Amino acid sequence: MLVGWLWYLSMLLPVIGIIQVNLQAHADRYTYLPQIGLYLLVTWTVADFLKTPNAEHRTSNAELKPLISTLSVGRWALSVFCVGIIAALAFAARAQASYWRDSETLWTHTIAVTKDNYFAHASLADLLMRRGRVNEAIEHSEEALRFRPGDADAQNNLGLALLQTGDLKRAVAHLQKALEIDPGHMNAEVNLAWILATSPDNSTRDGARAVQLAEDVARRAGHPNAIVLRTLAAAYAETGRFVDAIETAQDAITVAKATGNDGLAADLERNIAAYRSNQPIRSGP
């Protein structure tokens, strides 16, 4: 019993988190190793209880035979009970493991069994966006922001999803909010720059601001990025710098092909054709 208890305490102390940080309070993985000590404690305690008295003890204590017989029945019942507990735990473990079948199942289940879980909604929204289920992604992004409006990533993700649907006014509002929260949020800068450079709405476009945002990201990125360069090229074109737009778009094509993104490279070729005609590009949903 002492060994099991000491195991539990020694394994739990390093991860107990006297001061809880972020989602640590909900992370059951921290209990996996400590629980081994509890299992040892229970197993050895039950094993000691189930031991049959030795022959000498039975002979010298004949008057206790009725009590021993009663204890034997109790031990048998306890054994059956323990087997039932193990079977129930095995069934529960199998059911719990099924929720980890894939990310969508995991986050959907997490939302169902927890309250106000912004992280689960935000994670599911990101997954749905990558799968092209934009409207569902918007719903979960909005839920995430309802619980935590100061999350820059969630603001950016909602802005990006709204951009995909063509709701540019709301997209700009959420991207600007993301940058208010985190002025150095590069994804929000790129997404906002793209809208400001390519929006079909004259009142939304702001080429100078788009150039500023895209150049800032390109400078801080540390390595060439095809999406960033495409956005910067579009911003240059919006401000009439078509030579710079062509050169930047050509650099973006080189990066896109090097990373196997032939679809983006083809889009950039079409953009360059517009720039050579002194035409900025306009995006749609």
PDB file of C-alpha atoms in Angstrom:
ATOM      1  CA  MET A   1       0.000   0.000   0.000  1.00  0.00           C
ATOM      2  CA  LEU A   2       2.791   2.401   0.913  1.00  0.00           C
ATOM      3  CA  VAL A   3       4.645   1.709  -2.346  1.00  0.00           C
ATOM      4  CA  GLY A   4       1.554   2.459  -4.419  1.00  0.00           C
ATOM      5  CA  TRP A   5       0.829   5.677  -2.527  1.00  0.00           C
ATOM      6  CA  LEU A   6       4.424   6.888  -2.793  1.00  0.00           C
ATOM      7  CA  TRP A   7       4.438   6.107  -6.538  1.00  0.00           C
ATOM      8  CA  TYR A   8       1.268   8.151  -6.996  1.00  0.00           C
ATOM      9  CA  LEU A   9       2.636  11.161  -5.124  1.00  0.00           C
ATOM     10  CA  SER A  10       6.118  11.082  -6.678  1.00  0.00           C
ATOM     11  CA  MET A  11       4.736  10.917 -10.233  1.00  0.00           C
ATOM     12  CA  LEU A  12       2.005  13.496  -9.634  1.00  0.00           C
ATOM     13  CA  LEU A  13       4.080  16.215  -7.976  1.00  0.00           C
ATOM     14  CA  PRO A  14       6.093  17.235 -11.100  1.00  0.00           C
ATOM     15  CA  VAL A  15       2.902  17.904 -13.086  1.00  0.00           C
ATOM     16  CA  ILE A  16       0.444  18.886 -10.367  1.00  0.00           C
ATOM     17  CA  GLY A  17       0.461  22.530 -11.486  1.00  0.00           C
ATOM     18  CA  ILE A  18       0.021  24.467  -8.277  1.00  0.00           C
ATOM     19  CA  ILE A  19      -0.681  27.403 -10.592  1.00  0.00           C
ATOM     20  CA  GLN A  20      -2.885  26.171 -13.443  1.00  0.00           C
ATOM     21  CA  VAL A  21      -1.787  27.341 -16.906  1.00  0.00           C
ATOM     22  CA  ASN A  22      -4.166  27.486 -19.885  1.00  0.00           C
ATOM     23  CA  LEU A  23      -5.797  24.082 -20.395  1.00  0.00           C
ATOM     24  CA  GLN A  24      -3.647  22.168 -17.910  1.00  0.00           C
ATOM     25  CA  ALA A  25      -6.562  21.634 -15.554  1.00  0.00           C
ATOM     26  CA  HIS A  26      -8.373  19.683 -18.305  1.00  0.00           C
ATOM     27  CA  ALA A  27      -5.404  17.554 -19.450  1.00  0.00           C
ATOM     28  CA  ASP A  28      -6.039  14.056 -18.100  1.00  0.00           C
ATOM     29  CA  ARG A  29      -2.779  12.830 -19.639  1.00  0.00           C
ATOM     30  CA  TYR A  30      -0.970  14.164 -16.569  1.00  0.00           C
ATOM     31  CA  THR A  31      -2.621  11.435 -14.474  1.00  0.00           C
ATOM     32  CA  TYR A  32      -1.646   8.436 -16.617  1.00  0.00           C
ATOM     33  CA  LEU A  33       1.621   7.566 -14.854  1.00  0.00           C
ATOM     34  CA  PRO A  34       0.505   8.592 -11.336  1.00  0.00           C
ATOM     35  CA  GLN A  35      -2.524   6.298 -11.637  1.00  0.00           C
ATOM     36  CA  ILE A  36      -0.215   3.272 -11.792  1.00  0.00           C
ATOM     37  CA  GLY A  37       0.460   3.830  -8.094  1.00  0.00           C
ATOM     38  CA  LEU A  38      -3.258   3.799  -7.305  1.00  0.00           C
ATOM     39  CA  TYR A  39      -3.682   0.568  -9.252  1.00  0.00           C
ATOM     40  CA  LEU A  40      -0.824  -1.030  -7.291  1.00  0.00           C
ATOM     41  CA  LEU A  41      -2.325   0.166  -4.022  1.00  0.00           C
ATOM     42  CA  VAL A  42      -5.765  -1.274  -4.768  1.00  0.00           C
ATOM     43  CA  THR A  43      -4.435  -4.503  -6.304  1.00  0.00           C
ATOM     44  CA  TRP A  44      -2.112  -5.398  -3.453  1.00  0.00           C
ATOM     45  CA  THR A  45      -4.695  -4.449  -0.815  1.00  0.00           C
ATOM     46  CA  VAL A  46      -7.308  -6.685  -2.417  1.00  0.00           C
ATOM     47  CA  ALA A  47      -4.744  -9.487  -2.854  1.00  0.00           C
ATOM     48  CA  ASP A  48      -3.913  -9.389   0.862  1.00  0.00           C
ATOM     49  CA  PHE A  49      -7.591  -9.526   1.747  1.00  0.00           C
ATOM     50  CA  LEU A  50      -8.152 -12.543  -0.498  1.00  0.00           C
ATOM     51  CA  LYS A  51      -5.345 -14.615   1.022  1.00  0.00           C
ATOM     52  CA  THR A  52      -6.553 -17.889   2.648  1.00  0.00           C
ATOM     53  CA  PRO A  53      -5.406 -18.452   6.275  1.00  0.00           C
ATOM     54  CA  ASN A  54      -2.646 -21.080   6.568  1.00  0.00           C
ATOM     55  CA  ALA A  55      -3.310 -24.582   7.910  1.00  0.00           C
ATOM     56  CA  GLU A  56      -1.778 -23.923  11.353  1.00  0.00           C
ATOM     57  CA  HIS A  57      -4.039 -20.913  11.861  1.00  0.00           C
ATOM     58  CA  ARG A  58      -7.112 -22.917  10.850  1.00  0.00           C
ATOM     59  CA  THR A  59      -6.271 -25.835  13.195  1.00  0.00           C
ATOM     60  CA  SER A  60      -5.571 -23.712  16.249  1.00  0.00           C
ATOM     61  CA  ASN A  61      -8.652 -21.603  15.695  1.00  0.00           C
ATOM     62  CA  ALA A  62     -11.333 -24.162  14.993  1.00  0.00           C
ATOM     63  CA  GLU A  63     -13.896 -21.996  16.693  1.00  0.00           C
ATOM     64  CA  LEU A  64     -13.307 -19.344  14.000  1.00  0.00           C
ATOM     65  CA  LYS A  65     -14.194 -21.666  11.123  1.00  0.00           C
ATOM     66  CA  PRO A  66     -17.698 -20.210  10.636  1.00  0.00           C
ATOM     67  CA  LEU A  67     -16.179 -16.737  10.423  1.00  0.00           C
ATOM     68  CA  ILE A  68     -13.517 -17.933   7.997  1.00  0.00           C
ATOM     69  CA  SER A  69     -16.221 -19.550   5.868  1.00  0.00           C
ATOM     70  CA  THR A  70     -18.128 -16.276   5.803  1.00  0.00           C
ATOM     71  CA  LEU A  71     -14.963 -14.424   4.826  1.00  0.00           C
ATOM     72  CA  SER A  72     -14.358 -16.896   2.005  1.00  0.00           C
ATOM     73  CA  VAL A  73     -17.785 -16.139   0.567  1.00  0.00           C
ATOM     74  CA  GLY A  74     -17.036 -12.439   0.909  1.00  0.00           C
ATOM     75  CA  ARG A  75     -13.739 -12.878  -0.891  1.00  0.00           C
ATOM     76  CA  TRP A  76     -15.448 -14.754  -3.691  1.00  0.00           C
ATOM     77  CA  ALA A  77     -18.018 -11.956  -4.018  1.00  0.00           C
ATOM     78  CA  LEU A  78     -15.249  -9.363  -3.996  1.00  0.00           C
ATOM     79  CA  SER A  79     -13.435 -11.252  -6.758  1.00  0.00           C
ATOM     80  CA  VAL A  80     -16.572 -11.247  -8.897  1.00  0.00           C
ATOM     81  CA  PHE A  81     -17.049  -7.545  -8.172  1.00  0.00           C
ATOM     82  CA  CYS A  82     -13.465  -6.761  -9.217  1.00  0.00           C
ATOM     83  CA  VAL A  83     -13.894  -8.693 -12.464  1.00  0.00           C
ATOM     84  CA  GLY A  84     -17.041  -6.675 -13.132  1.00  0.00           C
ATOM     85  CA  ILE A  85     -15.199  -3.418 -12.459  1.00  0.00           C
ATOM     86  CA  ILE A  86     -12.401  -4.407 -14.848  1.00  0.00           C
ATOM     87  CA  ALA A  87     -14.935  -5.306 -17.546  1.00  0.00           C
ATOM     88  CA  ALA A  88     -16.737  -1.989 -17.076  1.00  0.00           C
ATOM     89  CA  LEU A  89     -13.466  -0.060 -17.263  1.00  0.00           C
ATOM     90  CA  ALA A  90     -12.474  -1.966 -20.409  1.00  0.00           C
ATOM     91  CA  PHE A  91     -15.803  -1.050 -22.019  1.00  0.00           C
ATOM     92  CA  ALA A  92     -15.408   2.599 -20.977  1.00  0.00           C
ATOM     93  CA  ALA A  93     -11.837   2.688 -22.308  1.00  0.00           C
ATOM     94  CA  ARG A  94     -12.987   1.301 -25.648  1.00  0.00           C
ATOM     95  CA  ALA A  95     -15.729   3.924 -25.876  1.00  0.00           C
ATOM     96  CA  GLN A  96     -13.339   6.719 -24.894  1.00  0.00           C
ATOM     97  CA  ALA A  97     -10.735   5.593 -27.429  1.00  0.00           C
ATOM     98  CA  SER A  98     -13.337   5.823 -30.208  1.00  0.00           C
ATOM     99  CA  TYR A  99     -13.513   9.586 -29.703  1.00  0.00           C
ATOM    100  CA  TRP A 100      -9.875   9.794 -30.783  1.00  0.00           C
ATOM    101  CA  ARG A 101     -10.620   8.155 -34.135  1.00  0.00           C
ATOM    102  CA  ASP A 102      -9.988  11.441 -35.960  1.00  0.00           C
ATOM    103  CA  SER A 103      -9.704  15.119 -35.144  1.00  0.00           C
ATOM    104  CA  GLU A 104     -13.256  16.018 -36.127  1.00  0.00           C
ATOM    105  CA  THR A 105     -14.707  13.307 -33.875  1.00  0.00           C
ATOM    106  CA  LEU A 106     -12.476  14.409 -31.008  1.00  0.00           C
ATOM    107  CA  TRP A 107     -13.359  18.097 -31.158  1.00  0.00           C
ATOM    108  CA  THR A 108     -17.063  17.442 -31.743  1.00  0.00           C
ATOM    109  CA  HIS A 109     -17.179  15.181 -28.686  1.00  0.00           C
ATOM    110  CA  THR A 110     -15.204  17.694 -26.636  1.00  0.00           C
ATOM    111  CA  ILE A 111     -17.733  20.414 -27.452  1.00  0.00           C
ATOM    112  CA  ALA A 112     -20.584  18.075 -26.494  1.00  0.00           C
ATOM    113  CA  VAL A 113     -19.197  17.198 -23.052  1.00  0.00           C
ATOM    114  CA  THR A 114     -17.604  20.510 -22.007  1.00  0.00           C
ATOM    115  CA  LYS A 115     -18.966  23.991 -21.483  1.00  0.00           C
ATOM    116  CA  ASP A 116     -17.744  27.215 -23.079  1.00  0.00           C
ATOM    117  CA  ASN A 117     -14.729  25.459 -24.609  1.00  0.00           C
ATOM    118  CA  TYR A 118     -13.323  28.104 -26.941  1.00  0.00           C
ATOM    119  CA  PHE A 119     -10.277  25.985 -27.824  1.00  0.00           C
ATOM    120  CA  ALA A 120     -12.380  23.069 -29.083  1.00  0.00           C
ATOM    121  CA  HIS A 121     -14.551  25.376 -31.196  1.00  0.00           C
ATOM    122  CA  ALA A 122     -11.487  27.163 -32.605  1.00  0.00           C
ATOM    123  CA  SER A 123      -9.722  23.881 -33.399  1.00  0.00           C
ATOM    124  CA  LEU A 124     -12.798  22.430 -35.093  1.00  0.00           C
ATOM    125  CA  ALA A 125     -13.251  25.645 -37.091  1.00  0.00           C
ATOM    126  CA  ASP A 126      -9.665  25.435 -38.334  1.00  0.00           C
ATOM    127  CA  LEU A 127     -10.154  21.791 -39.324  1.00  0.00           C
ATOM    128  CA  LEU A 128     -13.407  22.513 -41.161  1.00  0.00           C
ATOM    129  CA  MET A 129     -11.787  25.404 -43.047  1.00  0.00           C
ATOM    130  CA  ARG A 130      -9.037  23.108 -44.287  1.00  0.00           C
ATOM    131  CA  ARG A 131     -11.717  20.676 -45.461  1.00  0.00           C
ATOM    132  CA  GLY A 132     -13.584  23.380 -47.355  1.00  0.00           C
ATOM    133  CA  ARG A 133     -16.620  23.418 -45.047  1.00  0.00           C
ATOM    134  CA  VAL A 134     -16.527  27.180 -44.705  1.00  0.00           C
ATOM    135  CA  ASN A 135     -20.007  27.874 -43.326  1.00  0.00           C
ATOM    136  CA  GLU A 136     -19.540  25.357 -40.526  1.00  0.00           C
ATOM    137  CA  ALA A 137     -16.126  26.851 -39.825  1.00  0.00           C
ATOM    138  CA  ILE A 138     -17.709  30.291 -39.478  1.00  0.00           C
ATOM    139  CA  GLU A 139     -20.223  28.980 -36.926  1.00  0.00           C
ATOM    140  CA  HIS A 140     -17.523  27.457 -34.730  1.00  0.00           C
ATOM    141  CA  SER A 141     -15.231  30.469 -35.096  1.00  0.00           C
ATOM    142  CA  GLU A 142     -18.061  32.698 -33.909  1.00  0.00           C
ATOM    143  CA  GLU A 143     -18.634  30.390 -30.939  1.00  0.00           C
ATOM    144  CA  ALA A 144     -14.938  30.485 -30.071  1.00  0.00           C
ATOM    145  CA  LEU A 145     -14.992  34.282 -30.139  1.00  0.00           C
ATOM    146  CA  ARG A 146     -18.140  34.393 -28.036  1.00  0.00           C
ATOM    147  CA  PHE A 147     -16.180  32.702 -25.266  1.00  0.00           C
ATOM    148  CA  ARG A 148     -12.859  34.451 -25.908  1.00  0.00           C
ATOM    149  CA  PRO A 149     -13.129  37.585 -28.066  1.00  0.00           C
ATOM    150  CA  GLY A 150      -9.524  38.509 -27.353  1.00  0.00           C
ATOM    151  CA  ASP A 151      -8.094  35.530 -29.252  1.00  0.00           C
ATOM    152  CA  ALA A 152      -6.197  36.882 -32.274  1.00  0.00           C
ATOM    153  CA  ASP A 153      -5.996  33.493 -34.010  1.00  0.00           C
ATOM    154  CA  ALA A 154      -9.758  33.006 -33.804  1.00  0.00           C
ATOM    155  CA  GLN A 155     -10.343  36.540 -35.104  1.00  0.00           C
ATOM    156  CA  ASN A 156      -8.020  35.848 -38.034  1.00  0.00           C
ATOM    157  CA  ASN A 157      -9.601  32.480 -38.805  1.00  0.00           C
ATOM    158  CA  LEU A 158     -13.081  33.975 -38.848  1.00  0.00           C
ATOM    159  CA  GLY A 159     -11.846  36.779 -41.085  1.00  0.00           C
ATOM    160  CA  LEU A 160     -10.325  34.258 -43.485  1.00  0.00           C
ATOM    161  CA  ALA A 161     -13.533  32.206 -43.559  1.00  0.00           C
ATOM    162  CA  LEU A 162     -15.609  35.304 -44.271  1.00  0.00           C
ATOM    163  CA  LEU A 163     -13.164  36.211 -47.047  1.00  0.00           C
ATOM    164  CA  GLN A 164     -13.886  32.824 -48.636  1.00  0.00           C
ATOM    165  CA  THR A 165     -17.617  33.611 -48.683  1.00  0.00           C
ATOM    166  CA  GLY A 166     -17.118  37.106 -50.104  1.00  0.00           C
ATOM    167  CA  ASP A 167     -18.270  38.895 -46.952  1.00  0.00           C
ATOM    168  CA  LEU A 168     -15.352  41.305 -47.185  1.00  0.00           C
ATOM    169  CA  LYS A 169     -16.647  44.003 -44.846  1.00  0.00           C
ATOM    170  CA  ARG A 170     -16.954  41.603 -41.929  1.00  0.00           C
ATOM    171  CA  ALA A 171     -13.702  39.897 -42.917  1.00  0.00           C
ATOM    172  CA  VAL A 172     -11.830  43.199 -42.725  1.00  0.00           C
ATOM    173  CA  ALA A 173     -13.391  43.981 -39.346  1.00  0.00           C
ATOM    174  CA  HIS A 174     -12.237  40.691 -37.820  1.00  0.00           C
ATOM    175  CA  LEU A 175      -8.771  40.874 -39.364  1.00  0.00           C
ATOM    176  CA  GLN A 176      -8.310  44.398 -38.056  1.00  0.00           C
ATOM    177  CA  LYS A 177      -9.470  43.193 -34.644  1.00  0.00           C
ATOM    178  CA  ALA A 178      -6.863  40.420 -34.781  1.00  0.00           C
ATOM    179  CA  LEU A 179      -4.170  43.022 -35.446  1.00  0.00           C
ATOM    180  CA  GLU A 180      -5.434  45.210 -32.618  1.00  0.00           C
ATOM    181  CA  ILE A 181      -4.982  42.242 -30.295  1.00  0.00           C
ATOM    182  CA  ASP A 182      -1.667  41.143 -31.821  1.00  0.00           C
ATOM    183  CA  PRO A 183      -0.068  43.778 -34.097  1.00  0.00           C
ATOM    184  CA  GLY A 184       2.521  41.256 -35.271  1.00  0.00           C
ATOM    185  CA  HIS A 185       0.053  38.553 -36.356  1.00  0.00           C
ATOM    186  CA  MET A 186       1.491  37.747 -39.789  1.00  0.00           C
ATOM    187  CA  ASN A 187      -1.427  35.657 -41.065  1.00  0.00           C
ATOM    188  CA  ALA A 188      -3.860  38.446 -40.267  1.00  0.00           C
ATOM    189  CA  GLU A 189      -1.563  40.958 -41.984  1.00  0.00           C
ATOM    190  CA  VAL A 190      -1.380  38.871 -45.160  1.00  0.00           C
ATOM    191  CA  ASN A 191      -5.119  38.189 -45.250  1.00  0.00           C
ATOM    192  CA  LEU A 192      -5.975  41.842 -44.668  1.00  0.00           C
ATOM    193  CA  ALA A 193      -3.422  42.985 -47.260  1.00  0.00           C
ATOM    194  CA  TRP A 194      -4.989  40.669 -49.836  1.00  0.00           C
ATOM    195  CA  ILE A 195      -8.445  42.142 -49.287  1.00  0.00           C
ATOM    196  CA  LEU A 196      -7.171  45.732 -49.325  1.00  0.00           C
ATOM    197  CA  ALA A 197      -5.306  45.073 -52.582  1.00  0.00           C
ATOM    198  CA  THR A 198      -7.851  43.004 -54.502  1.00  0.00           C
ATOM    199  CA  SER A 199     -11.348  43.787 -53.216  1.00  0.00           C
ATOM    200  CA  PRO A 200     -13.835  44.600 -55.987  1.00  0.00           C
ATOM    201  CA  ASP A 201     -15.302  47.223 -53.640  1.00  0.00           C
ATOM    202  CA  ASN A 202     -13.608  50.587 -54.182  1.00  0.00           C
ATOM    203  CA  SER A 203     -14.398  51.707 -50.643  1.00  0.00           C
ATOM    204  CA  THR A 204     -12.607  48.679 -49.197  1.00  0.00           C
ATOM    205  CA  ARG A 205      -9.378  48.828 -51.196  1.00  0.00           C
ATOM    206  CA  ASP A 206      -6.335  50.594 -49.766  1.00  0.00           C
ATOM    207  CA  GLY A 207      -3.260  49.817 -51.847  1.00  0.00           C
ATOM    208  CA  ALA A 208      -0.786  51.764 -49.730  1.00  0.00           C
ATOM    209  CA  ARG A 209      -1.883  49.988 -46.563  1.00  0.00           C
ATOM    210  CA  ALA A 210      -1.758  46.650 -48.385  1.00  0.00           C
ATOM    211  CA  VAL A 211       1.842  47.294 -49.459  1.00  0.00           C
ATOM    212  CA  GLN A 212       2.797  48.245 -45.916  1.00  0.00           C
ATOM    213  CA  LEU A 213       1.297  45.080 -44.445  1.00  0.00           C
ATOM    214  CA  ALA A 214       2.655  42.711 -47.105  1.00  0.00           C
ATOM    215  CA  GLU A 215       6.161  44.195 -47.036  1.00  0.00           C
ATOM    216  CA  ASP A 216       6.210  43.893 -43.253  1.00  0.00           C
ATOM    217  CA  VAL A 217       5.360  40.192 -43.419  1.00  0.00           C
ATOM    218  CA  ALA A 218       7.816  39.520 -46.258  1.00  0.00           C
ATOM    219  CA  ARG A 219      10.564  41.167 -44.242  1.00  0.00           C
ATOM    220  CA  ARG A 220       9.794  39.242 -41.058  1.00  0.00           C
ATOM    221  CA  ALA A 221       9.000  35.862 -42.590  1.00  0.00           C
ATOM    222  CA  GLY A 222      12.654  34.819 -42.701  1.00  0.00           C
ATOM    223  CA  HIS A 223      12.274  32.878 -45.955  1.00  0.00           C
ATOM    224  CA  PRO A 224      10.375  33.382 -49.228  1.00  0.00           C
ATOM    225  CA  ASN A 225       6.710  32.411 -49.019  1.00  0.00           C
ATOM    226  CA  ALA A 226       4.630  32.109 -52.167  1.00  0.00           C
ATOM    227  CA  ILE A 227       1.394  33.336 -50.574  1.00  0.00           C
ATOM    228  CA  VAL A 228       3.088  36.360 -49.054  1.00  0.00           C
ATOM    229  CA  LEU A 229       4.813  37.210 -52.332  1.00  0.00           C
ATOM    230  CA  ARG A 230       1.572  36.812 -54.281  1.00  0.00           C
ATOM    231  CA  THR A 231      -0.118  39.232 -51.878  1.00  0.00           C
ATOM    232  CA  LEU A 232       2.751  41.701 -52.108  1.00  0.00           C
ATOM    233  CA  ALA A 233       2.630  41.560 -55.913  1.00  0.00           C
ATOM    234  CA  ALA A 234      -1.108  42.290 -55.861  1.00  0.00           C
ATOM    235  CA  ALA A 235      -0.502  45.221 -53.506  1.00  0.00           C
ATOM    236  CA  TYR A 236       2.182  46.635 -55.805  1.00  0.00           C
ATOM    237  CA  ALA A 237      -0.190  46.354 -58.755  1.00  0.00           C
ATOM    238  CA  GLU A 238      -2.947  48.149 -56.847  1.00  0.00           C
ATOM    239  CA  THR A 239      -0.588  51.092 -56.290  1.00  0.00           C
ATOM    240  CA  GLY A 240       0.504  51.134 -59.952  1.00  0.00           C
ATOM    241  CA  ARG A 241       3.927  49.530 -59.396  1.00  0.00           C
ATOM    242  CA  PHE A 242       3.447  46.941 -62.116  1.00  0.00           C
ATOM    243  CA  VAL A 243       7.159  46.242 -62.726  1.00  0.00           C
ATOM    244  CA  ASP A 244       7.586  45.413 -59.051  1.00  0.00           C
ATOM    245  CA  ALA A 245       4.386  43.371 -59.179  1.00  0.00           C
ATOM    246  CA  ILE A 246       5.679  41.266 -62.086  1.00  0.00           C
ATOM    247  CA  GLU A 247       9.065  40.658 -60.473  1.00  0.00           C
ATOM    248  CA  THR A 248       7.507  39.729 -57.140  1.00  0.00           C
ATOM    249  CA  ALA A 249       4.959  37.419 -58.769  1.00  0.00           C
ATOM    250  CA  GLN A 250       7.769  35.682 -60.683  1.00  0.00           C
ATOM    251  CA  ASP A 251       9.590  35.118 -57.401  1.00  0.00           C
ATOM    252  CA  ALA A 252       6.357  33.690 -55.986  1.00  0.00           C
ATOM    253  CA  ILE A 253       6.099  31.275 -58.929  1.00  0.00           C
ATOM    254  CA  THR A 254       9.625  30.023 -58.257  1.00  0.00           C
ATOM    255  CA  VAL A 255       8.776  29.343 -54.613  1.00  0.00           C
ATOM    256  CA  ALA A 256       5.409  27.772 -55.476  1.00  0.00           C
ATOM    257  CA  LYS A 257       6.956  25.346 -57.967  1.00  0.00           C
ATOM    258  CA  ALA A 258       9.763  24.488 -55.547  1.00  0.00           C
ATOM    259  CA  THR A 259       7.161  23.490 -52.957  1.00  0.00           C
ATOM    260  CA  GLY A 260       5.003  21.567 -55.431  1.00  0.00           C
ATOM    261  CA  ASN A 261       2.146  24.080 -55.465  1.00  0.00           C
ATOM    262  CA  ASP A 262       1.484  24.037 -59.200  1.00  0.00           C
ATOM    263  CA  GLY A 263      -2.054  25.387 -58.796  1.00  0.00           C
ATOM    264  CA  LEU A 264      -0.787  28.556 -57.149  1.00  0.00           C
ATOM    265  CA  ALA A 265       1.913  28.873 -59.798  1.00  0.00           C
ATOM    266  CA  ALA A 266      -0.758  28.764 -62.517  1.00  0.00           C
ATOM    267  CA  ASP A 267      -2.781  31.467 -60.733  1.00  0.00           C
ATOM    268  CA  LEU A 268       0.320  33.635 -60.539  1.00  0.00           C
ATOM    269  CA  GLU A 269       0.936  33.251 -64.266  1.00  0.00           C
ATOM    270  CA  ARG A 270      -2.542  34.648 -64.878  1.00  0.00           C
ATOM    271  CA  ASN A 271      -1.843  37.478 -62.454  1.00  0.00           C
ATOM    272  CA  ILE A 272       1.352  38.362 -64.308  1.00  0.00           C
ATOM    273  CA  ALA A 273      -0.581  38.538 -67.575  1.00  0.00           C
ATOM    274  CA  ALA A 274      -2.840  41.155 -65.966  1.00  0.00           C
ATOM    275  CA  TYR A 275       0.113  43.104 -64.577  1.00  0.00           C
ATOM    276  CA  ARG A 276       1.732  43.235 -67.999  1.00  0.00           C
ATOM    277  CA  SER A 277      -1.455  44.907 -69.207  1.00  0.00           C
ATOM    278  CA  ASN A 278      -1.196  47.367 -66.310  1.00  0.00           C
ATOM    279  CA  GLN A 279      -4.251  45.834 -64.688  1.00  0.00           C
ATOM    280  CA  PRO A 280      -4.494  45.110 -60.955  1.00  0.00           C
ATOM    281  CA  ILE A 281      -6.331  41.946 -59.999  1.00  0.00           C
ATOM    282  CA  ARG A 282      -9.695  41.653 -58.327  1.00  0.00           C
ATOM    283  CA  SER A 283     -10.708  38.758 -56.136  1.00  0.00           C
ATOM    284  CA  GLY A 284     -14.060  37.117 -55.631  1.00  0.00           C
ATOM    285  CA  PRO A 285     -15.419  34.710 -53.040  1.00  0.00           C
TER     286      PRO A 285
END
